[in-house]
Coordinates of C-alpha atoms and ligand atoms in Angstrom, one line a residue:
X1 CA 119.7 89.1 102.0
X2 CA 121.1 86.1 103.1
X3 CA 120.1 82.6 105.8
X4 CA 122.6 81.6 108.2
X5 CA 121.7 78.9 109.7
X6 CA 123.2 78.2 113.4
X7 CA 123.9 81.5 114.0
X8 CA 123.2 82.0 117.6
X9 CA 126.3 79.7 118.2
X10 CA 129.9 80.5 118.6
X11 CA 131.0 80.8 114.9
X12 CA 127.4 81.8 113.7
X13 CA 127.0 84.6 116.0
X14 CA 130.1 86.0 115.4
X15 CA 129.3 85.8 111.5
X16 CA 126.3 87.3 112.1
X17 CA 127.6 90.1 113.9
X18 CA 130.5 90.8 112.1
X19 CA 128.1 90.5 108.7
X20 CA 126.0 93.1 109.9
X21 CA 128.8 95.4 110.9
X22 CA 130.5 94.9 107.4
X23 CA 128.4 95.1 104.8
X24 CA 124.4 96.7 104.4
X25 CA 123.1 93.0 103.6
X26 CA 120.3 91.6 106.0
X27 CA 120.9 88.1 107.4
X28 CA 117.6 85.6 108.3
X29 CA 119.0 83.7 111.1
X30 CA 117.8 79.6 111.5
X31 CA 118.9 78.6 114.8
X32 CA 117.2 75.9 116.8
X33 CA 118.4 77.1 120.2
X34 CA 120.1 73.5 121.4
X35 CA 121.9 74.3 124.4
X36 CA 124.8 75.3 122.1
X37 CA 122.7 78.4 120.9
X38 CA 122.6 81.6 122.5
X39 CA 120.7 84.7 122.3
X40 CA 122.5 86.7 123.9
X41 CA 125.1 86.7 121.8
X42 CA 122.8 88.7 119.5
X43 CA 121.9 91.4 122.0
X44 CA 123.6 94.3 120.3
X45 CA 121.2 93.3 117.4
X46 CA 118.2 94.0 119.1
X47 CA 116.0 95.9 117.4
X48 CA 118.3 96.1 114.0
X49 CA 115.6 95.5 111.2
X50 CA 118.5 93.8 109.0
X51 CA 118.6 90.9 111.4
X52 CA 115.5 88.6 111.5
X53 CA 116.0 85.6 114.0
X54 CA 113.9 82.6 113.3
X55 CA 113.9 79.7 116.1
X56 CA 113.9 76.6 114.3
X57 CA 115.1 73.4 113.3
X58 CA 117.3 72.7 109.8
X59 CA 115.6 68.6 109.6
X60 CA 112.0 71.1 109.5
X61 CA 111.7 70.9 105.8
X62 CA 108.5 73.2 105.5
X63 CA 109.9 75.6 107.7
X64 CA 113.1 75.7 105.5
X65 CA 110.9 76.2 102.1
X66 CA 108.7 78.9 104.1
X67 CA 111.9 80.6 105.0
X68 CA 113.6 80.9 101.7
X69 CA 109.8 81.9 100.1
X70 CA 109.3 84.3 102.2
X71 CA 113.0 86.3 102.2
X72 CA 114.3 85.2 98.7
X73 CA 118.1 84.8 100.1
X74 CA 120.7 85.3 97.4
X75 CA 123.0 82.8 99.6
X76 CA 122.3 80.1 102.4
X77 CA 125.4 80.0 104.9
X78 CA 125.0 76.4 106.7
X79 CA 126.8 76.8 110.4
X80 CA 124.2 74.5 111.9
X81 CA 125.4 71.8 113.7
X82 CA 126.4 69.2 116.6
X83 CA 129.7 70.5 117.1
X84 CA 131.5 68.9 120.6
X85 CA 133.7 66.0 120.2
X86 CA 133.0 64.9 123.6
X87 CA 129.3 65.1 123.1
X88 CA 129.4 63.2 120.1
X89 CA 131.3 60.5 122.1
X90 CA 128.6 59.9 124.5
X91 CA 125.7 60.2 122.2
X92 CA 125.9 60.2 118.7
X93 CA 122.5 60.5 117.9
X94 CA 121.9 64.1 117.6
X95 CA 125.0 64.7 115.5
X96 CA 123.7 62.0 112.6
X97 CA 119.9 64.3 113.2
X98 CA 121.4 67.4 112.7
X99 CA 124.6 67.2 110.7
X100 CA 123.4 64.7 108.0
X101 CA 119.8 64.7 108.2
X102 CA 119.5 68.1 108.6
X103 CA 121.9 68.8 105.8
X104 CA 119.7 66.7 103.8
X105 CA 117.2 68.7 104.6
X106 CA 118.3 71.8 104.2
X107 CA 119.7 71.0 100.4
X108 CA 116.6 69.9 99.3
X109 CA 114.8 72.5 100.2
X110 CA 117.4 74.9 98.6
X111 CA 117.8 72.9 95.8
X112 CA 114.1 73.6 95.4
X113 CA 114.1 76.8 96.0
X114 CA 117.3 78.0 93.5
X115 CA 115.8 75.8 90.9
X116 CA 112.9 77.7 90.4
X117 CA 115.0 81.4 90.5
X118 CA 115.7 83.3 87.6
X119 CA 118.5 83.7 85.7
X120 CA 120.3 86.2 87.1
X121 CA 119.3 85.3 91.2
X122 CA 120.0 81.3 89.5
X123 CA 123.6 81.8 88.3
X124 CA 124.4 84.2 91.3
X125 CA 123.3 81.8 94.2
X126 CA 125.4 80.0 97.0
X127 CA 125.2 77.1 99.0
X128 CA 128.5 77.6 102.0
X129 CA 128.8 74.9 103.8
X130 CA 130.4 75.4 106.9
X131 CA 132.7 72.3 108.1
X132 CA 135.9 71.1 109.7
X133 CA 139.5 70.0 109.8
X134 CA 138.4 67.1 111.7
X135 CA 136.9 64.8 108.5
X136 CA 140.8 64.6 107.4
X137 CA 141.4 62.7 110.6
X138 CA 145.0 62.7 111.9
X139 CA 147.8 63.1 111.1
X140 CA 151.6 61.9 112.3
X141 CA 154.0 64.4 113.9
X142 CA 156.0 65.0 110.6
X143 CA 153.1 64.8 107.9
X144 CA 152.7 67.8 105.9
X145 CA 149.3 69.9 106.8
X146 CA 145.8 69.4 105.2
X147 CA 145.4 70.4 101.9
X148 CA 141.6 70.5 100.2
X149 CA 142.8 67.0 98.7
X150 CA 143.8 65.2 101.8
X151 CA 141.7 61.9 101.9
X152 CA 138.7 61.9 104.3
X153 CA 139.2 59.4 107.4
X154 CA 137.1 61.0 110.0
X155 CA 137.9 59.3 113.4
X156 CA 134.9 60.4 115.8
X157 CA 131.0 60.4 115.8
X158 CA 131.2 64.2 115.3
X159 CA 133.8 64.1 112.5
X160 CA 132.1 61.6 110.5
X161 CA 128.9 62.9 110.7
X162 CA 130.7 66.4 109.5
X163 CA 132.4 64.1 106.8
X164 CA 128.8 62.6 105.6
X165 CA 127.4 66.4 105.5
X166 CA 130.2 67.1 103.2
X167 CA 129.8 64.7 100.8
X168 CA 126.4 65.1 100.5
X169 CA 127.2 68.9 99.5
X170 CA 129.5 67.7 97.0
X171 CA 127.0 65.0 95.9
X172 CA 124.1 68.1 95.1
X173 CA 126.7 70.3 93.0
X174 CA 127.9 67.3 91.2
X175 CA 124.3 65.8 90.4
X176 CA 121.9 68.7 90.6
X177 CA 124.9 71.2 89.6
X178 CA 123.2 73.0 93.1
X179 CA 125.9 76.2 93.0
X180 CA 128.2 75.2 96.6
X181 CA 130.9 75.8 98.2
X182 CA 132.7 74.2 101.0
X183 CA 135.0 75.0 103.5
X184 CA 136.9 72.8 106.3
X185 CA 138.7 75.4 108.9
X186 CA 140.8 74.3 111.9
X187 CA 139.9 74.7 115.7
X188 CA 138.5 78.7 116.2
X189 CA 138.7 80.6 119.6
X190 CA 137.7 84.1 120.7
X191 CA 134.4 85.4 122.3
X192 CA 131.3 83.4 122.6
X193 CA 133.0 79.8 122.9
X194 CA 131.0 78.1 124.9
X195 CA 132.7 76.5 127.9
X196 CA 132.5 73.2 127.3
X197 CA 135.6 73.4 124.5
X198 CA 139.2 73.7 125.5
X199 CA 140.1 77.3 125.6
X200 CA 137.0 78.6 127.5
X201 CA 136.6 75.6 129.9
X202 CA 140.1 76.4 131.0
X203 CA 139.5 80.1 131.3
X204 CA 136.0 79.6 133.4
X205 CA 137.5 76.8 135.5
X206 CA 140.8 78.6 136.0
X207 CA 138.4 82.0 137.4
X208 CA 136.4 79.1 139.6
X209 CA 139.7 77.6 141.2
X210 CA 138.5 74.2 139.8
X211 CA 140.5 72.0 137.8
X212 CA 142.2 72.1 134.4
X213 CA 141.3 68.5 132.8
X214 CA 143.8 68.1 130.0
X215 CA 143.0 65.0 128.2
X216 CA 146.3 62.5 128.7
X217 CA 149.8 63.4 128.4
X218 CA 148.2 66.8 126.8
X219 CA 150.9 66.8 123.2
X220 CA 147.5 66.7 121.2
X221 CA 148.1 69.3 118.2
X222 CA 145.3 71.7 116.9
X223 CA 146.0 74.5 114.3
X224 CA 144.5 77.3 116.3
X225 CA 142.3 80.5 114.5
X226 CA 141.1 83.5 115.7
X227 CA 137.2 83.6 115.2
X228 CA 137.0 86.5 113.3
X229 CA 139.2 85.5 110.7
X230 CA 137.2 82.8 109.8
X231 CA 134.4 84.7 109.3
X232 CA 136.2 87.2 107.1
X233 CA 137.4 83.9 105.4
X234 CA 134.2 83.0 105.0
X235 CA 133.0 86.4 103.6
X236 CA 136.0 86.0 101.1
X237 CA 134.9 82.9 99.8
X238 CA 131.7 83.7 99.6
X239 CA 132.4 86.9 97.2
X240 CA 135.0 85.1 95.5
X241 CA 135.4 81.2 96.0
X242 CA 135.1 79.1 92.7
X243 CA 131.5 77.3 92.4
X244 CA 131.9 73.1 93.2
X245 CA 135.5 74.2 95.2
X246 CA 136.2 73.3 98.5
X247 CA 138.9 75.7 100.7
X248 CA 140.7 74.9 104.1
X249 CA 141.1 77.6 106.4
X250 CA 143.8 77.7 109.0
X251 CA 145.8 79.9 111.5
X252 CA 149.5 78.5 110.9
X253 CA 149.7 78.5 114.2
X254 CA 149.8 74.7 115.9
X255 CA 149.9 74.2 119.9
X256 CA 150.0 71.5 121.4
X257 CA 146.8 71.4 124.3
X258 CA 149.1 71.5 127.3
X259 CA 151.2 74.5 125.9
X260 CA 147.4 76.2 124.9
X261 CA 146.6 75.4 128.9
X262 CA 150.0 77.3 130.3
X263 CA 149.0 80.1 128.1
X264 CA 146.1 81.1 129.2
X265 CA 147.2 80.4 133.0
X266 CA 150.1 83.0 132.3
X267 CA 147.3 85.3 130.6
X268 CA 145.4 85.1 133.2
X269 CA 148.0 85.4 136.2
X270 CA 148.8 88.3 134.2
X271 CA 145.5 90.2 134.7
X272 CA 143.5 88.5 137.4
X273 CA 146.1 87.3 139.9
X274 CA 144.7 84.5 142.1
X275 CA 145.3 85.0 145.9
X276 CA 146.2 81.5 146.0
X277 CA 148.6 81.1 143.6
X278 CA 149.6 80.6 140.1
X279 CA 146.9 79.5 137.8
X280 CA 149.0 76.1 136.2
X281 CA 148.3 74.8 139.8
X282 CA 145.1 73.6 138.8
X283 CA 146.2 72.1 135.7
X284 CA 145.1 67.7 135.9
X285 CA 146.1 65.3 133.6
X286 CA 142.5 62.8 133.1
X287 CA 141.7 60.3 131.1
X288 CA 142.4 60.5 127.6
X289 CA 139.1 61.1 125.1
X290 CA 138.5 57.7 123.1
X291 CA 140.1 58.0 119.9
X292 CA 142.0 60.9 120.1
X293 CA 143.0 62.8 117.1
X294 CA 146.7 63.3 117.7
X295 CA 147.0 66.2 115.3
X296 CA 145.2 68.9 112.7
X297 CA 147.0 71.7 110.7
X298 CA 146.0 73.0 108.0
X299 CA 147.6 74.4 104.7
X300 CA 145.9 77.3 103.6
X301 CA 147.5 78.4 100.8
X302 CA 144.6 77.7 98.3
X303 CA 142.8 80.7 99.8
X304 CA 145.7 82.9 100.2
X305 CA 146.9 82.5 96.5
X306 CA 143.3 82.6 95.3
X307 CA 141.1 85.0 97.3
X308 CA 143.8 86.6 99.1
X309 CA 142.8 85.7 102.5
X310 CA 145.0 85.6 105.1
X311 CA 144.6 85.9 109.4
X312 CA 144.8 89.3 110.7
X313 CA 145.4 87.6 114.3
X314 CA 148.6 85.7 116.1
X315 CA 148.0 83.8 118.6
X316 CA 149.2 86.1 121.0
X317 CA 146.8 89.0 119.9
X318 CA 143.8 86.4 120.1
X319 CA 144.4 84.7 123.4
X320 CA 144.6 88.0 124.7
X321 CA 141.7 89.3 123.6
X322 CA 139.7 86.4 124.5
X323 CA 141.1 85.9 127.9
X324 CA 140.1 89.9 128.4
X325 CA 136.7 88.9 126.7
X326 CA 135.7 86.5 129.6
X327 CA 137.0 88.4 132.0
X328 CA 134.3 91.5 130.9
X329 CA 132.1 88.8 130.3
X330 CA 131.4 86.8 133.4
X331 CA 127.4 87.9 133.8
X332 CA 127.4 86.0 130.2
X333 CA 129.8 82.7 131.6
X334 CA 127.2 82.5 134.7
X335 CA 124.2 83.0 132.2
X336 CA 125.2 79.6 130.3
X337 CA 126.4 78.0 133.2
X338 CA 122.5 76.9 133.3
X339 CA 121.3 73.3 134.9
X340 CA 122.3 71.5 131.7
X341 CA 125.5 72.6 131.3
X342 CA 126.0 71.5 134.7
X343 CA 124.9 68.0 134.6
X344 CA 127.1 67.6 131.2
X345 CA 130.0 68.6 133.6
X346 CA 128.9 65.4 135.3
X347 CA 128.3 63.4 132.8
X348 CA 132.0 64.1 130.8
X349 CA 134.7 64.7 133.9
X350 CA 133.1 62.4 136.9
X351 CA 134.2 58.9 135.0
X352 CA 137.5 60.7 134.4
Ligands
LIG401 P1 128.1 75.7 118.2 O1 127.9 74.3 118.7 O2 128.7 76.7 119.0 O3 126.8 76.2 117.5 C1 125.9 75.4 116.7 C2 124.6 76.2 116.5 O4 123.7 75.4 115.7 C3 123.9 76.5 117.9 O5 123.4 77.8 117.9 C4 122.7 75.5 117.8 O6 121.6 76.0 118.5 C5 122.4 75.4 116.3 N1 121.8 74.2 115.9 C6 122.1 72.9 116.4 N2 121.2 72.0 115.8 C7 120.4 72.7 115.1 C8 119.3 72.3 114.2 N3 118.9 71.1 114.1 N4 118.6 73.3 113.6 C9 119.0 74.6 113.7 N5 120.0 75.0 114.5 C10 120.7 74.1 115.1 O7 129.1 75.4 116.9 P2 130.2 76.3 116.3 O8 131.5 76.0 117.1 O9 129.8 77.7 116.2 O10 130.4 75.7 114.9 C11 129.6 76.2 113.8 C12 130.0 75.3 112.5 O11 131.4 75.5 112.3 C13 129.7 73.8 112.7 O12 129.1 73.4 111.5 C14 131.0 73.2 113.0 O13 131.1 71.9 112.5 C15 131.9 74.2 112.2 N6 133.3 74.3 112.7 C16 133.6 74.6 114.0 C17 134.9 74.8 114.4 C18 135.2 75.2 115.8 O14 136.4 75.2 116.2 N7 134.2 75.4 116.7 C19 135.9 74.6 113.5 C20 135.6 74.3 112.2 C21 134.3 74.2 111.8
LIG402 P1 137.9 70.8 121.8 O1 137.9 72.2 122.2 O2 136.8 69.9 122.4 O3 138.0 70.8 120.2 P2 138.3 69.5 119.2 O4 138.1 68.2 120.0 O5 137.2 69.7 118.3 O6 139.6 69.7 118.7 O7 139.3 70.2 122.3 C1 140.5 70.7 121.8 C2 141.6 69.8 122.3 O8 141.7 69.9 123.8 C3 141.4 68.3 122.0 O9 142.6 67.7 121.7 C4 140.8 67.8 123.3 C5 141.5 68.6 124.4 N1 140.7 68.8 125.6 C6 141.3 68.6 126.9 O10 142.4 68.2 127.0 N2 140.5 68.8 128.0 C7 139.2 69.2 127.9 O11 138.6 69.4 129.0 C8 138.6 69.5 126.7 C9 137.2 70.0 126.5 C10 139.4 69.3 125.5

């Protein structure tokens, strides 16, 4: 079997379910539940005996070592995290708990745990570290894309604290020779994206008749992937990625934001007309976010020579889907559209 950590959370819950639909392996799932984690996302698992969900925290070092005593993973798959931007901007705090500390954490106890395997379970375990596009900061309109050797110059709270996380992952393979992999993949999108990031806020706001808030003059650049093919990317370097290495994983497809926010107003005059109008209405210019990255994009072609990964989406095919996703979906929008998330509304637009 294998621990996920995180995995009642966008990514993680996708993973999850599209582990337990592609292979026979049982997963032990570590999720807190912050506000970010979600249950429901795991509802088709109810009752499946190769999906144990433990609520917990990753910094809970006892926990951790119980965990890994008890179900003997072969591989821990660290999704855990603080992962908004935003958030990180008006309090830092919990990203250096959870991304670092908790990262801390969480090697240690593996580290004790894999030490004391045996041979065979020893040489054949993994440490995947899940992490981000955003610790190579940004780059300039013409600059070629990431590569796994772009320097690190992480530009936010969230980004450095994903940038610490990394190095200490690199730190306990290069010291302790703990068996890891890592893997920084560009901006996802699809089902389960909780509506404070771009793509859903825009789709759940659109559906409301409330504003669009795109971030100043809206030419911001993200490299765009489907959800599901980072997982299978994930799955891929997990069967086949070289110990100590790390991989980016991208969609070749950058968008600028405001292009990203037309789309899914076409999508969505498409297949839920609004009575009063055209969706693109809505659209506001606010505020720009403090430090901005101007632009990610990622070369990928260290997995695609390698492992033989590649996207099985386009954009088109995955806004599609996950505009029709949310509009099936809208008992799940209303159930995380909870007290808190409504008061971070507050918090993050009102100044704007
Ligand atoms: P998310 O915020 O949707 O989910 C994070 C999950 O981690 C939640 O279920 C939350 O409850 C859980 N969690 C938070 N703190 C915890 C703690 N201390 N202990 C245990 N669980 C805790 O995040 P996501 O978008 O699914 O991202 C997952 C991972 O992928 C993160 O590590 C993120 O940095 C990375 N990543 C995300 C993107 C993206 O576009 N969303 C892109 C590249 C990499
Ligand atoms: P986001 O989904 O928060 O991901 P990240 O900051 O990790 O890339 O934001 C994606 C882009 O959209 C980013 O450039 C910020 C911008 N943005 C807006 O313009 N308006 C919004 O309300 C949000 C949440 C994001």
């Amino acid at each position: 079997m294998i621990l996920v950590t995180g995995g009642a959370g966008f990514i993680g819950s996708n993973f999850v379910l599209d582990w337990i639909a592609a292979t026979g392996e049982a997963v032990v799932n570590l999720d807190l539940l912050t506000y970010a984690g979600n249950l429901r996302n795991l509802a088709s698992l109810r009752g499946n005996a190769r999906h144990v969900f433990v609520q917990g925290d990753i910094c809970d070092r006892n926990l951790v070592d119980r965990l890994l005593a008890a179900h003997r993973p072969r591989a821990v798959l660290h999704f855990a995290a603080e992962s908004h931007v935003d958030r990180s901007i008006h309090g830092p705090g919990a990203f250096m708990r959870t991304n670092v500390e908790g990262t801390f954490a969480l090697l240690e106890a593996t580290r004790a745990y894999w030490s004391a395997l045996p041979g065979g379970a020893k040489a054949g375990f993994r440490f995947h570290h899940v992490s981000t596009d955003e610790v190579y900061g940004s780059l300039t309109p013409d600059a070629p894309a990431f590569t796994e050797s772009h320097a690190y110059e992480p530009n936010s709270p969230y980004s450095a604290s994903k940038a610490a996380s990394d190095h200490l992952v690199r730190a306990w393979h290069h010291t302790y020779g703990l068996p890891v992999i890592t893997t920084n993949c560009s901006n996802n999108y699809g089902p389960y994206h909780f509506p404070e990031k771009l793509i859903p806020l825009m789709i759940v706001n659109a559906l409301a008749g409330k504003p669009l808030p795109v971030y100043g003059d809206g030419r911001q650049i993200r490299d765009w992937l489907y959800v599901t093919d980072h997982c299978s990317a994930i799955r891929a370097v997990l069967e086949r990625g070289r110990l100590g290495e790390t991989y980016t994983i991208g969609g070749g497809n950058e968008q600028a934001n405001i292009d990203i926010v037309h789309r899914v107003a076409a999508l969505l005059d498409e297949l839920q007309p609004s009575a009063a109008g055209p969706y693109a209405r809505l659209i506001t210019h606010v505020a720009d976010r403090p430090g901005h990255d101007r632009r990610y994009a990622i070369d990928a072609q260290k997995i695609e020579r390698e492992l033989g990964w590649r996207p099985t989406e386009t954009f088109e095919t995955g806004i599609r889907k996950t505009v029709q996703w949310y509009l099936a979906n809208t008992d799940w929008v209303a159930d995380v559209q909870s007290g808190g998330y409504r008061d971070w509304l507050a918090t993050n637009y009102a100044a704007r």
